[in-house]
Short mmCIF file of C-alpha atoms in Angstrom, two decimals:
data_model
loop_
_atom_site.label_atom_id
_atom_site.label_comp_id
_atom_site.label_asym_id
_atom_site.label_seq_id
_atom_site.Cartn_x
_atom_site.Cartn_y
_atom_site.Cartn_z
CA UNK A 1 -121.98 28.94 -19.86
CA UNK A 2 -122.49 27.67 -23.95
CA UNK A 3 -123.60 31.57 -24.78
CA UNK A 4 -121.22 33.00 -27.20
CA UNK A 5 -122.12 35.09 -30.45
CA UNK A 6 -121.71 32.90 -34.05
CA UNK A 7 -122.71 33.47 -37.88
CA UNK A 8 -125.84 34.59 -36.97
CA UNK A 9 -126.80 36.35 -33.39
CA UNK A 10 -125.79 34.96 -29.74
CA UNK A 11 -126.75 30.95 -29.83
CA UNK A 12 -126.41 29.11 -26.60
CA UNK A 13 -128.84 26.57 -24.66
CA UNK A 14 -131.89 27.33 -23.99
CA UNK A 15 -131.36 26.47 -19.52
CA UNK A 16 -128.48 29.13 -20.07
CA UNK A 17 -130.48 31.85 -22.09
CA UNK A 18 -133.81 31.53 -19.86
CA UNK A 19 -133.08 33.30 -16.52
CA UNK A 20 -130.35 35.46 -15.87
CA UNK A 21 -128.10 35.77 -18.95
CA UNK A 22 -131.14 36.99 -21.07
CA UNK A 23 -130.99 40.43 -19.09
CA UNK A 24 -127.65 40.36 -18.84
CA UNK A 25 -127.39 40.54 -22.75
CA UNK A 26 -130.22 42.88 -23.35
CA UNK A 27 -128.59 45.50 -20.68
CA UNK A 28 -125.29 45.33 -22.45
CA UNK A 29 -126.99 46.08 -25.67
CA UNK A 30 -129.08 48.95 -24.22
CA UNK A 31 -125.86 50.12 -22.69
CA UNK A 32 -123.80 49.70 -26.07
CA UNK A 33 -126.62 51.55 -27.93
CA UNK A 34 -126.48 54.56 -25.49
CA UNK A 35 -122.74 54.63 -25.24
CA UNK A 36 -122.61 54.99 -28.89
CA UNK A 37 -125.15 57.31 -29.67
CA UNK A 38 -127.26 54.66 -31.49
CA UNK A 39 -130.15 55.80 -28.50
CA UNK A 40 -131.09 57.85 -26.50
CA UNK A 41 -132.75 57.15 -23.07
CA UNK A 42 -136.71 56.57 -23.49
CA UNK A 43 -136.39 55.41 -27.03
CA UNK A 44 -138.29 52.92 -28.14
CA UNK A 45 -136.60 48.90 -29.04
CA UNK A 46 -138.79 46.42 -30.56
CA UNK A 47 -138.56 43.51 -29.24
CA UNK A 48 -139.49 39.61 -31.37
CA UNK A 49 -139.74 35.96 -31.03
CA UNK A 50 -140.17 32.36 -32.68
CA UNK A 51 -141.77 29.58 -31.54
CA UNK A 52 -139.49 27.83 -29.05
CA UNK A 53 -141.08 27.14 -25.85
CA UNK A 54 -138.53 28.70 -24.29
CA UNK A 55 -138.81 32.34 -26.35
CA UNK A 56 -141.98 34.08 -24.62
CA UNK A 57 -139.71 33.64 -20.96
CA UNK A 58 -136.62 34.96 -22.72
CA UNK A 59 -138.87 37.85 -24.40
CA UNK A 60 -140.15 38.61 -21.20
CA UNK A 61 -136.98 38.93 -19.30
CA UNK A 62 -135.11 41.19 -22.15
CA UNK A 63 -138.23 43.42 -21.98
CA UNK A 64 -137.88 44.36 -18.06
CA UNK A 65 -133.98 44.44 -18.64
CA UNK A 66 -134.45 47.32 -21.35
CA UNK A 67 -137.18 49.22 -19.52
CA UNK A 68 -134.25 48.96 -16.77
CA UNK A 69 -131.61 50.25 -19.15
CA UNK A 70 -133.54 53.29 -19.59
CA UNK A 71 -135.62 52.27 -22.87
CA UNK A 72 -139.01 51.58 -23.91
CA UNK A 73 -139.51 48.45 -25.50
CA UNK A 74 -142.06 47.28 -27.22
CA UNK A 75 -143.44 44.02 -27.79
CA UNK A 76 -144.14 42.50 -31.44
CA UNK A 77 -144.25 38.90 -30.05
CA UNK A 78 -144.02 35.90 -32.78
CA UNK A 79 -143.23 37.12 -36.42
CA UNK A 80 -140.61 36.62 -39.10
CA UNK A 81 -137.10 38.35 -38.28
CA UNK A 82 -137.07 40.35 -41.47
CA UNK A 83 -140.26 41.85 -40.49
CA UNK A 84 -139.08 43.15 -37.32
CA UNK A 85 -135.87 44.21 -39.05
CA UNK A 86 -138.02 46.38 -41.36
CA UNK A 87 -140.50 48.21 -38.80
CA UNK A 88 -137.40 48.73 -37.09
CA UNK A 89 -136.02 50.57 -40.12
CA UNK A 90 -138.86 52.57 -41.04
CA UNK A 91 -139.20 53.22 -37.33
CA UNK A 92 -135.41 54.20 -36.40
CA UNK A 93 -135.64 51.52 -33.78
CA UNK A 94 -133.52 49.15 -32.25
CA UNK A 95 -134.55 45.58 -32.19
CA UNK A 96 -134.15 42.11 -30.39
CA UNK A 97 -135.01 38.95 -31.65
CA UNK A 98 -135.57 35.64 -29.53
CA UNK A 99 -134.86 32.79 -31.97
CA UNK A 100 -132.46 30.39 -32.63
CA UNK A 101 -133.16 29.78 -36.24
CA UNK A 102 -132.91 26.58 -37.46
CA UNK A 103 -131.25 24.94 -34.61
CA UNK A 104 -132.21 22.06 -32.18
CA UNK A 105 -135.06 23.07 -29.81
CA UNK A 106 -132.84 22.64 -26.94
CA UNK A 107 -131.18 25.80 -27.47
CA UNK A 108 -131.96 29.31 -28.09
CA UNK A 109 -130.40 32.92 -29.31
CA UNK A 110 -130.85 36.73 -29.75
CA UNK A 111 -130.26 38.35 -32.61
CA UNK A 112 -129.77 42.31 -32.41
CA UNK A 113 -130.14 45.51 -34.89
CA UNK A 114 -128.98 48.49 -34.60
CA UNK A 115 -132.01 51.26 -35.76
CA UNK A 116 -130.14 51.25 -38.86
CA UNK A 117 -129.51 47.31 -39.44
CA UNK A 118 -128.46 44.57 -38.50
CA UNK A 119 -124.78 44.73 -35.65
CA UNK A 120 -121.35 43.97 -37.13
CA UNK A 121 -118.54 42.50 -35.39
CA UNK A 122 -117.98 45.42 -33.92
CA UNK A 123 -120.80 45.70 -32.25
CA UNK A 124 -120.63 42.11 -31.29
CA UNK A 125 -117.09 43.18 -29.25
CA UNK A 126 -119.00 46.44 -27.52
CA UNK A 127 -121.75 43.43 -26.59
CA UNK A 128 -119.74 41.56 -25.14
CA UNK A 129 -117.00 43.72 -23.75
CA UNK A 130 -120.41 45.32 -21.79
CA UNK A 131 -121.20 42.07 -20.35
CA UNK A 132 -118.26 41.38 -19.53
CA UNK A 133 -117.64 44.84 -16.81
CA UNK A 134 -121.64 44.56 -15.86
CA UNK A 135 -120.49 41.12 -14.42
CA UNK A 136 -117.29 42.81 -13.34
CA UNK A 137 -119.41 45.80 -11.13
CA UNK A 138 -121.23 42.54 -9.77
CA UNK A 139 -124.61 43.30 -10.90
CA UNK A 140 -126.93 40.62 -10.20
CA UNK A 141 -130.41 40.03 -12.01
CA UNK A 142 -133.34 38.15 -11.03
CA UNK A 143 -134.83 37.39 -13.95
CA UNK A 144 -137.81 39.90 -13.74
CA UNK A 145 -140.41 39.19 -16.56
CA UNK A 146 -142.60 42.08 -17.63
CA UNK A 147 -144.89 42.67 -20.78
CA UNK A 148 -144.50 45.48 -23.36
CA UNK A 149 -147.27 47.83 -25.19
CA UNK A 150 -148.02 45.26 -28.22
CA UNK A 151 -146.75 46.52 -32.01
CA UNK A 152 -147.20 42.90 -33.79
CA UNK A 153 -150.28 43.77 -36.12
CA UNK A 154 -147.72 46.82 -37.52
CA UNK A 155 -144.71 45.03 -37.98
CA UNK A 156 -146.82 42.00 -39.61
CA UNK A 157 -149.08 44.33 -41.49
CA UNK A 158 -146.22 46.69 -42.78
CA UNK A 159 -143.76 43.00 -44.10
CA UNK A 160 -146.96 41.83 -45.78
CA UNK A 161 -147.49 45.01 -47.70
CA UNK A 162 -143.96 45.06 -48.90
CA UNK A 163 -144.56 41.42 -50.13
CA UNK A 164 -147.86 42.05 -51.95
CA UNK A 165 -145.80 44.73 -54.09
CA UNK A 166 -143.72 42.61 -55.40
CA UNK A 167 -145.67 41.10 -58.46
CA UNK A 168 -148.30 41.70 -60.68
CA UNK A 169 -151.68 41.01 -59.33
CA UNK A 170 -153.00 37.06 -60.20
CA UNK A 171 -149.32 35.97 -61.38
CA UNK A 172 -149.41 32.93 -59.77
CA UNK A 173 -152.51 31.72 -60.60
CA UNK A 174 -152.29 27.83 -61.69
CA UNK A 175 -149.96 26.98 -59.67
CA UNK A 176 -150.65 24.83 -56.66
CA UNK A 177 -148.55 25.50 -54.10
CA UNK A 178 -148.08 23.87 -50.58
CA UNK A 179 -146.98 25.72 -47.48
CA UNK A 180 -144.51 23.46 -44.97
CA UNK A 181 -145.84 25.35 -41.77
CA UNK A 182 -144.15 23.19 -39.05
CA UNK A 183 -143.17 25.99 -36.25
CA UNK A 184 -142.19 29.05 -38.46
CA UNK A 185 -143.29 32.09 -37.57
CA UNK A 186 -143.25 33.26 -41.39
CA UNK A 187 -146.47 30.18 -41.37
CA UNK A 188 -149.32 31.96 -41.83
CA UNK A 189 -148.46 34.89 -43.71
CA UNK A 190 -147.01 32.76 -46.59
CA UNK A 191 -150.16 31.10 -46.64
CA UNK A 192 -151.73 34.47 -47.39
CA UNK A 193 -149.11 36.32 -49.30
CA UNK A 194 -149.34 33.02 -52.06
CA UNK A 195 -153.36 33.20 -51.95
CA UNK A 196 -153.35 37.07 -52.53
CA UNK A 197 -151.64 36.07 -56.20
CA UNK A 198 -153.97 33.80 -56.80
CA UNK A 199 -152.02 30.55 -55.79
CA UNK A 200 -154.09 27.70 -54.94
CA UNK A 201 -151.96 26.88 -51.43
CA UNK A 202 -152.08 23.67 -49.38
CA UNK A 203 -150.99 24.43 -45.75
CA UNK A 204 -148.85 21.06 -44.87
CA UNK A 205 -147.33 19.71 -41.43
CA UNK A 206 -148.28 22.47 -38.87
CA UNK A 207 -146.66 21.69 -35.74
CA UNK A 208 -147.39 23.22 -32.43
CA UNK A 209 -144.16 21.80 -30.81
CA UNK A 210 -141.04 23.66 -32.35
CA UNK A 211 -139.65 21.61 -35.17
CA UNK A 212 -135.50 22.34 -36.60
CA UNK A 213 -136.02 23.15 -39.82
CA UNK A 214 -132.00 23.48 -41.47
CA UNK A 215 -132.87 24.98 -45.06
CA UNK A 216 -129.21 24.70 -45.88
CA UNK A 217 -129.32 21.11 -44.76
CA UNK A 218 -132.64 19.79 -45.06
CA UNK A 219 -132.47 16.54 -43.35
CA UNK A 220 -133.78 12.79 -45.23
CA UNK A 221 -136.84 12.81 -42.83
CA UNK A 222 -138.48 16.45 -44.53
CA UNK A 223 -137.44 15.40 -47.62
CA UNK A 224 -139.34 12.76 -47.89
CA UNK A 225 -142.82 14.16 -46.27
CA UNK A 226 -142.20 16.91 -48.82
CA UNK A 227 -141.75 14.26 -51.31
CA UNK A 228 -144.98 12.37 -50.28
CA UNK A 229 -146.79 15.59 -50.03
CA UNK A 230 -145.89 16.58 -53.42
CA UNK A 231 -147.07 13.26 -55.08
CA UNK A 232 -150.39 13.21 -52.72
CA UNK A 233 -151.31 16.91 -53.50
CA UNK A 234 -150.25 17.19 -56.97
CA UNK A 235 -148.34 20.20 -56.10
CA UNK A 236 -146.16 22.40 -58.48
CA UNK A 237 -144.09 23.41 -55.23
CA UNK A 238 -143.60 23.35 -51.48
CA UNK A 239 -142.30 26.39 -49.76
CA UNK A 240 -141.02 26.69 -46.10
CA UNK A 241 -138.74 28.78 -44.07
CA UNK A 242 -136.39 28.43 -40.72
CA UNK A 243 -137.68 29.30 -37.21
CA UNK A 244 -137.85 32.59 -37.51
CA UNK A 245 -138.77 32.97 -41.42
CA UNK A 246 -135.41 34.14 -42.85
CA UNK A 247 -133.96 31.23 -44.81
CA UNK A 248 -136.52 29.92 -47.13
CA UNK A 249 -136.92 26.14 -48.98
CA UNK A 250 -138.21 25.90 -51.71
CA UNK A 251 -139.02 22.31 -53.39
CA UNK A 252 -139.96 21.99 -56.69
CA UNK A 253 -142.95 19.60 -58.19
CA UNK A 254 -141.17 16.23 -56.79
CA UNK A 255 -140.69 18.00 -53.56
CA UNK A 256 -136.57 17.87 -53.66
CA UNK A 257 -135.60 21.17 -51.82
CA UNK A 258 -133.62 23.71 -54.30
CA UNK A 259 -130.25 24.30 -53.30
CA UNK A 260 -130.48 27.81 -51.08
CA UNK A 261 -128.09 29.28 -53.66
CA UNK A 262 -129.97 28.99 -56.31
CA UNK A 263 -132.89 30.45 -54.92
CA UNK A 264 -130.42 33.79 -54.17
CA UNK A 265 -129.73 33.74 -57.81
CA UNK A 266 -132.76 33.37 -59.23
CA UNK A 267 -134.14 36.27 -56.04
CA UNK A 268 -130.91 38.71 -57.49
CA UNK A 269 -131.86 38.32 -60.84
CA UNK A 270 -135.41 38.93 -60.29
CA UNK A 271 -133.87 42.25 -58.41
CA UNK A 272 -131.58 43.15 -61.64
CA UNK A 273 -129.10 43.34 -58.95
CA UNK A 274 -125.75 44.22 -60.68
CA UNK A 275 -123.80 43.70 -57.61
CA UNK A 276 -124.13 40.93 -55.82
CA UNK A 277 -122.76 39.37 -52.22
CA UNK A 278 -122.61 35.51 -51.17
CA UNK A 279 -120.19 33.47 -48.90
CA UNK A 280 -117.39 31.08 -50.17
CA UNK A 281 -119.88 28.39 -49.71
CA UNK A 282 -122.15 29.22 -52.31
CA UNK A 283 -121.75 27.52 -55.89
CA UNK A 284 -118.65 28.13 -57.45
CA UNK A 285 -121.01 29.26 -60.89
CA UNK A 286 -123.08 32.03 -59.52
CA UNK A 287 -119.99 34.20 -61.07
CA UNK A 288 -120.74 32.88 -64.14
CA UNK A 289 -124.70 32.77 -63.97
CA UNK A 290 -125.21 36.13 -62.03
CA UNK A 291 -124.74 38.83 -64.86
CA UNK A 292 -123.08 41.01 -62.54
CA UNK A 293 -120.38 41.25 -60.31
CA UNK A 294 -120.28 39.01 -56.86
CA UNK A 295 -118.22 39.39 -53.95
CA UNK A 296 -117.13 36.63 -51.68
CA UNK A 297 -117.31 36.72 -48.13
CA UNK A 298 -116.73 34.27 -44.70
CA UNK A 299 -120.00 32.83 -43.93
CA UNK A 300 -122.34 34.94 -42.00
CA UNK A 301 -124.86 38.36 -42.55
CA UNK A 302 -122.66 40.53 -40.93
CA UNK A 303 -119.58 39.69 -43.84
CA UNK A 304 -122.66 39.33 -46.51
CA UNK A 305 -123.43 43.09 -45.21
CA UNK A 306 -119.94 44.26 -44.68
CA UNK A 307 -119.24 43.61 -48.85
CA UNK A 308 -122.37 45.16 -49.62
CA UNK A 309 -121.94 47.87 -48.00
CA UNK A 310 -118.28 48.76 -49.08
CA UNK A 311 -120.07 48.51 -52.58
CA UNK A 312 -122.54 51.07 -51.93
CA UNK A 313 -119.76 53.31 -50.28
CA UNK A 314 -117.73 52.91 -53.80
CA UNK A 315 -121.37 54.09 -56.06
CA UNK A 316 -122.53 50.59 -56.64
CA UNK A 317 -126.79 52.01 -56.62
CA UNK A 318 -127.94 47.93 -57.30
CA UNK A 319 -126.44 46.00 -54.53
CA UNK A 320 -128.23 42.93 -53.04
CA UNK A 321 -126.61 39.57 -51.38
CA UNK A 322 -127.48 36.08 -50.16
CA UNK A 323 -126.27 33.57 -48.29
CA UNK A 324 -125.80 29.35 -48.99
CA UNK A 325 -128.96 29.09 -47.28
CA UNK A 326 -130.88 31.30 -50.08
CA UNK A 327 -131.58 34.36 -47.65
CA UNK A 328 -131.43 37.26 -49.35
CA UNK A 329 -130.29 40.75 -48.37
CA UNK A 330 -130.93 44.50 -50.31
CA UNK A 331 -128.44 46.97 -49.46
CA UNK A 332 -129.73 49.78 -52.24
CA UNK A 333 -133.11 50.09 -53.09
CA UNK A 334 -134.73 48.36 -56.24
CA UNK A 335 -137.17 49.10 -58.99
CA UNK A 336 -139.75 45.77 -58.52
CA UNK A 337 -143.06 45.65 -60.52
CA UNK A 338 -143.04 49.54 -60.99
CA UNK A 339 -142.24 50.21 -57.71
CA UNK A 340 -139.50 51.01 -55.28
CA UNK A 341 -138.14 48.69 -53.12
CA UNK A 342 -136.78 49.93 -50.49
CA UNK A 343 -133.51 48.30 -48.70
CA UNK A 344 -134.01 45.47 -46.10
CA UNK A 345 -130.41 44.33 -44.98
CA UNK A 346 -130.92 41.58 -43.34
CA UNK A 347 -131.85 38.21 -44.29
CA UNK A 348 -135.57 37.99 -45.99
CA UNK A 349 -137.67 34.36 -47.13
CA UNK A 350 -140.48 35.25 -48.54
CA UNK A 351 -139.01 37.72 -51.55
CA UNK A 352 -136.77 35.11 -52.91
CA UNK A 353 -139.52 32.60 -53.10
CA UNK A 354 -141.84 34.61 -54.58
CA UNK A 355 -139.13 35.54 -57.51
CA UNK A 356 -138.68 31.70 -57.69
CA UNK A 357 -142.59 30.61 -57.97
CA UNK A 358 -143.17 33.76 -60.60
CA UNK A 359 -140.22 32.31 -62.43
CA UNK A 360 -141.89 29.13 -62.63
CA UNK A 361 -145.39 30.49 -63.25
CA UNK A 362 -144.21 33.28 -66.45
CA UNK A 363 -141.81 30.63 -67.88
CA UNK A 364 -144.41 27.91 -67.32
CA UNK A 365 -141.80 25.61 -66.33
CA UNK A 366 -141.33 23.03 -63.63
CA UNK A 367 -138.93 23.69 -61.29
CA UNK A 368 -137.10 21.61 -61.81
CA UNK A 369 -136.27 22.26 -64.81
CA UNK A 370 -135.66 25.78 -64.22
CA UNK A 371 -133.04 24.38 -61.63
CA UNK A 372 -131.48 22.27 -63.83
CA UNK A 373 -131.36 25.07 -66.87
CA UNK A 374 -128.85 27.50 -64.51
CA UNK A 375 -126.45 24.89 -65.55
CA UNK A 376 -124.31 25.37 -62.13
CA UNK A 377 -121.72 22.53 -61.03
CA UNK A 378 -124.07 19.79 -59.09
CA UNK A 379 -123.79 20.58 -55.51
CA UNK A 380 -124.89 18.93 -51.83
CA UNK A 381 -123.83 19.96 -48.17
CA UNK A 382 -124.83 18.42 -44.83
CA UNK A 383 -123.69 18.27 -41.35
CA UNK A 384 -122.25 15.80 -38.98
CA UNK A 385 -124.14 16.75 -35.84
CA UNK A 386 -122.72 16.43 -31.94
CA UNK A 387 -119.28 17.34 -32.95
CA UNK A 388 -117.61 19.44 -30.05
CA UNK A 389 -116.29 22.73 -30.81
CA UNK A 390 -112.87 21.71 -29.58
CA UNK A 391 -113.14 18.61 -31.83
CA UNK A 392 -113.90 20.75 -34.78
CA UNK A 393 -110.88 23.41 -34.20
CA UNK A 394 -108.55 20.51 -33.74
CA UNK A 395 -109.59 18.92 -36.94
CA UNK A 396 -109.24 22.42 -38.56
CA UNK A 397 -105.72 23.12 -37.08
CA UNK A 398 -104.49 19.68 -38.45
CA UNK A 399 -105.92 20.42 -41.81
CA UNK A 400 -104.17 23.87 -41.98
CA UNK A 401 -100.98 22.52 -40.88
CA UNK A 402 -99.29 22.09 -43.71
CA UNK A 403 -99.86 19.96 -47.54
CA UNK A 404 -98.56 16.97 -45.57
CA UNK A 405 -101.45 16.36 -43.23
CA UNK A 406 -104.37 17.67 -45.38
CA UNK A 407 -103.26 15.19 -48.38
CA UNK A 408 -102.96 12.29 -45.97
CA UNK A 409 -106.89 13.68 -43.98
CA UNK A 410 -108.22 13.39 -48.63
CA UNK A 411 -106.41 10.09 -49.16
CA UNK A 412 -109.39 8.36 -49.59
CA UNK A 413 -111.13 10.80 -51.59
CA UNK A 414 -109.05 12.58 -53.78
CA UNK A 415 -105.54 14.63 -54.37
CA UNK A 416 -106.10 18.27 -53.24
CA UNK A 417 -104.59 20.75 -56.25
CA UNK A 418 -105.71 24.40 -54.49
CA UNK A 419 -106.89 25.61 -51.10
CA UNK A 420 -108.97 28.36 -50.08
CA UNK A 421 -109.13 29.15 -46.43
CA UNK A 422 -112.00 32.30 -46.69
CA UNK A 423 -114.05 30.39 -44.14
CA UNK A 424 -113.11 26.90 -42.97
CA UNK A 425 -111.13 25.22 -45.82
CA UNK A 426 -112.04 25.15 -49.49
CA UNK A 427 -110.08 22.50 -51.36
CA UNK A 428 -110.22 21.65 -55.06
CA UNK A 429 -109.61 18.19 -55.84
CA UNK A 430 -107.44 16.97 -59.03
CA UNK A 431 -110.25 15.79 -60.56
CA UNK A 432 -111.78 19.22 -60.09
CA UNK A 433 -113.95 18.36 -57.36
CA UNK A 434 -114.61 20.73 -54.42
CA UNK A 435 -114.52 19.62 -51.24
CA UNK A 436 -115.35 22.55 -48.21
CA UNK A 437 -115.09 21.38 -44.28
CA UNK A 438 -116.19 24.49 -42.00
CA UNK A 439 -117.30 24.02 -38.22
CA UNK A 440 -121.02 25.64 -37.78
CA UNK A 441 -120.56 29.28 -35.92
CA UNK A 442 -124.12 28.79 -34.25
CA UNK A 443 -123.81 24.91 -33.02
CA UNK A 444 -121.25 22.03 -32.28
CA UNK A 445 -121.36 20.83 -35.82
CA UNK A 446 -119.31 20.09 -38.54
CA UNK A 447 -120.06 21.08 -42.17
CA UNK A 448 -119.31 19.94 -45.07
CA UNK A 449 -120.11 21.41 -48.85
CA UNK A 450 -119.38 19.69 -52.20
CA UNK A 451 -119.30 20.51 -55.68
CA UNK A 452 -118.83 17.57 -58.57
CA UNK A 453 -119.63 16.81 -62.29
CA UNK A 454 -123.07 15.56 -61.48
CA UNK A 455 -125.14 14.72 -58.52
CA UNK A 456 -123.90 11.28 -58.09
CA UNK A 457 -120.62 12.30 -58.54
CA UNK A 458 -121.54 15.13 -55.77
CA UNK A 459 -123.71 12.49 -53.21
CA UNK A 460 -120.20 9.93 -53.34
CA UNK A 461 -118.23 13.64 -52.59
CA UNK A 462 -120.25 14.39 -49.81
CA UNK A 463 -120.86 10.93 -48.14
CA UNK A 464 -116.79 10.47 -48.33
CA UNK A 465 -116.34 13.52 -46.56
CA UNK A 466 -118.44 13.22 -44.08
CA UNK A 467 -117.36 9.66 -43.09
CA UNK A 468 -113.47 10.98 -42.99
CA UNK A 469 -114.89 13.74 -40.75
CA UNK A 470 -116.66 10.98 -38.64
CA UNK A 471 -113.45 8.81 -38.89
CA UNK A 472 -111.20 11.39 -37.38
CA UNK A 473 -113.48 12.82 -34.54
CA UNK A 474 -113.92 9.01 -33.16
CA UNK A 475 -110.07 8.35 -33.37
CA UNK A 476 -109.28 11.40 -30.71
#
């Protein structure tokens, strides 16, 4: 079976998820959840989706497993994860969420909370240690599919109000906007969230098939329609999100996607967050940009959380995060246009790209140029896709062997001066390049993340490494 927990949630195909193994995982999380006093029996569990054909079966099936399990679920059917997350908060609730993210529509996840966030690793192990003894004691499901009393309108209703707080009221008036709505849940309510400031928006590319939107890696094909759409439309900017609306893109007036980094700086400014949370794989600047102090982590909420949170526990009271992709994360609560904010730790879209359009509109700036004034090292990532997992841990061993193999894997490229093995491995060229290979934890892909002088310089970095990752997969 492909099912196995990564960066991000439990990510397998979607033939393996739909039947079965969807209330296998949803009783060992009910279970987990009682065994540790996270629930009690007849609590409620919210349960979400995306848009992935195969998400209302899934939904279905985890919604008779929990009523099983001894809790009520309830059923806020397609929304953005964060906005589950936070009616989950504000209701003490446990949640599950049927998405996969950003990857291919052959294959499918669950991500799970806790009614006080998001699980940790730990509670990854309980998961799957439960799984493992309910197949042990021989339990076999049938796949039952039953519906749940319906709490959409408040989870949808409750995000949105937290999002029309943010700014002042008309703030970004004059700027034309357009909305990427592809398959994203988040679709409709960024459509509405940018209108109520007084955006003119342009809703772009709805798509009633499920469409792999990778903000982190925004393939050549979405580029360009956001490209074309900016040019046709006139547009200032184009904003979009993942599957399930918690890693936004945001393009500026050409339509060339922001790096996701970026937008988390220009989100934890807008925050005055003084502490601040990101992976290895996030600009080597943001140190100096951020005004505060930032904590690395390996690649994934759960270590984006785990720093945050030792940072409240040492009387850090301004704490946010975000990951490569630009999601961004609030661990303490924040003053924001007069009002409190309260914390939503988990991954959230549409906050960061309203601090980046309200940047643009109060500055009066284009994008682009706003990009270009952080003055971080020019930066690109991508993936090389259909890489098996065992290909990608061999690769890895080899490079972590020893100086000897990992100079001879750079030859072409460059001489590797320092090495950073956080998450994947980090290398810093002698010409003070940086060069980062890291398998994906949700798919069987490699990734690759550069940093160089300029964005030539970076392109050459990143097309080199790919091609040697390429190179050495098809010589095994």
């Amino acid at each position: 079976m492909s099912l196995k927990f990564g960066t991000s949630g439990l990510r397998g195909l979607s033939v393996d998820l739909e039947g079965p193994a969807s209330a296998l995982y949803a009783t060992a999380f009910a279970r987990h959840l009682l065994a540790a006093g996270l629930a009690r029996p007849g609590d409620e569990i919210l349960i979400g989706r995306d848009f992935r054909a195969s998400s209302p079966a899934i939904s279905a099936i985890a919604i008779a497993a929990l009523r099983k399990a001894g809790l009520a679920p309830r059923d806020c059917g397609a929304l953005p994860t964060p906005a589950l997350a936070l009616l989950g908060l504000q209701s003490r609730a446990a949640c599950l969420m049927v998405t996969g993210s950003h990857i291919p529509a052959d294959r499918n996840g669950i991500k799970f909370y806790r009614p006080d966030g998001e699980i940790d690793k730990a509670d990854e192990a309980a998961i799957t240690a439960a799984a493992a003894a309910i197949r042990a004691e021989g339990t076999v499901f049938d796949a039952a599919k039953e519906s749940a009393e319906d709490r959409h309108d408040a989870a949808v209703a409750l995000y949105g109000e937290r999002n029309r707080r943010l700014l002042p009221e008309g703030s970004l008036s004059g700027l034309r906007v357009g909305v990427y709505q592809h398959s994203t849940v988040a679709r409709d309510l960024f459509v509405s969230v940018l209108a109520y400031y007084g955006a003119d928006v342009v809703a772009l590319g709805r798509s009633e098939s499920f469409v792999p939107v990778d903000t982190e890696a925004v393939s050549a094909e979405t580029v360009a329609l956001l490209q074309q759409w900016a040019l046709e439309h006139g547009l200032h900017a184009i904003v979009s999100a993942d599957g399930d609306g918690d890693r936004p893109l945001v393009a500026d007036e050409t339509g060339t996607p922001i790096r996701g980094d970026l937008v988390g700086l220009i989100a934890s400014r807008f925050l005055g967050a003084s502490v601040v949370a990101t992976p290895v794989t996030s600009n080597s600047g943001i140190e100096a940009a951020i005004g505060g102090r930032v904590l690395r982590t390996k690649v994934g909420s759960p270590y984006v959380i785990a720093a945050m949170n030792e940072a409240v526990a040492a009387g850090e009271t301004a704490v946010a995060g975000f990951e490569a992709n630009g999601g961004t994360l609030t661990a303490t609560p924040f003053t924001v246009n007069g009002e409190t904010l309260a914390p939503l730790p988990t991954r959230d879209s549409l906050m960061p790209i309203l601090a980046v359009l309200a940047l643009g509109a109060a500055e009066e700036r284009p994008l682009s140029r706003i990009a270009a004034g952080l003055a971080l090292p020019a930066a690109a990532s991508d993936r090389l896709e259909n890489v098996p997992v065992e290909t990608s841990a061999a690769l890895m061993a080899e490079l972590r062997s020893g100086a000897g193999p990992l100079a001879a894997f750079l030859a072409p490229i460059g001489v590797p001066q320092k090495v950073s093995d956080i998450d994947g491995l980090r290398v810093t060229l002698e010409d003070a390049g940086v060069i980062h290979f890291r398998p994906s934890g949700n798919a069987p892909e490699m990734r690759c993340y550069v940093e160089a002088a300029d964005e030539a310089a970076a392109a050459r970095l990143l097309a080199a490494g790919l091609a040697r990752i390429r190179e050495w997969a098809m010589s095994r």
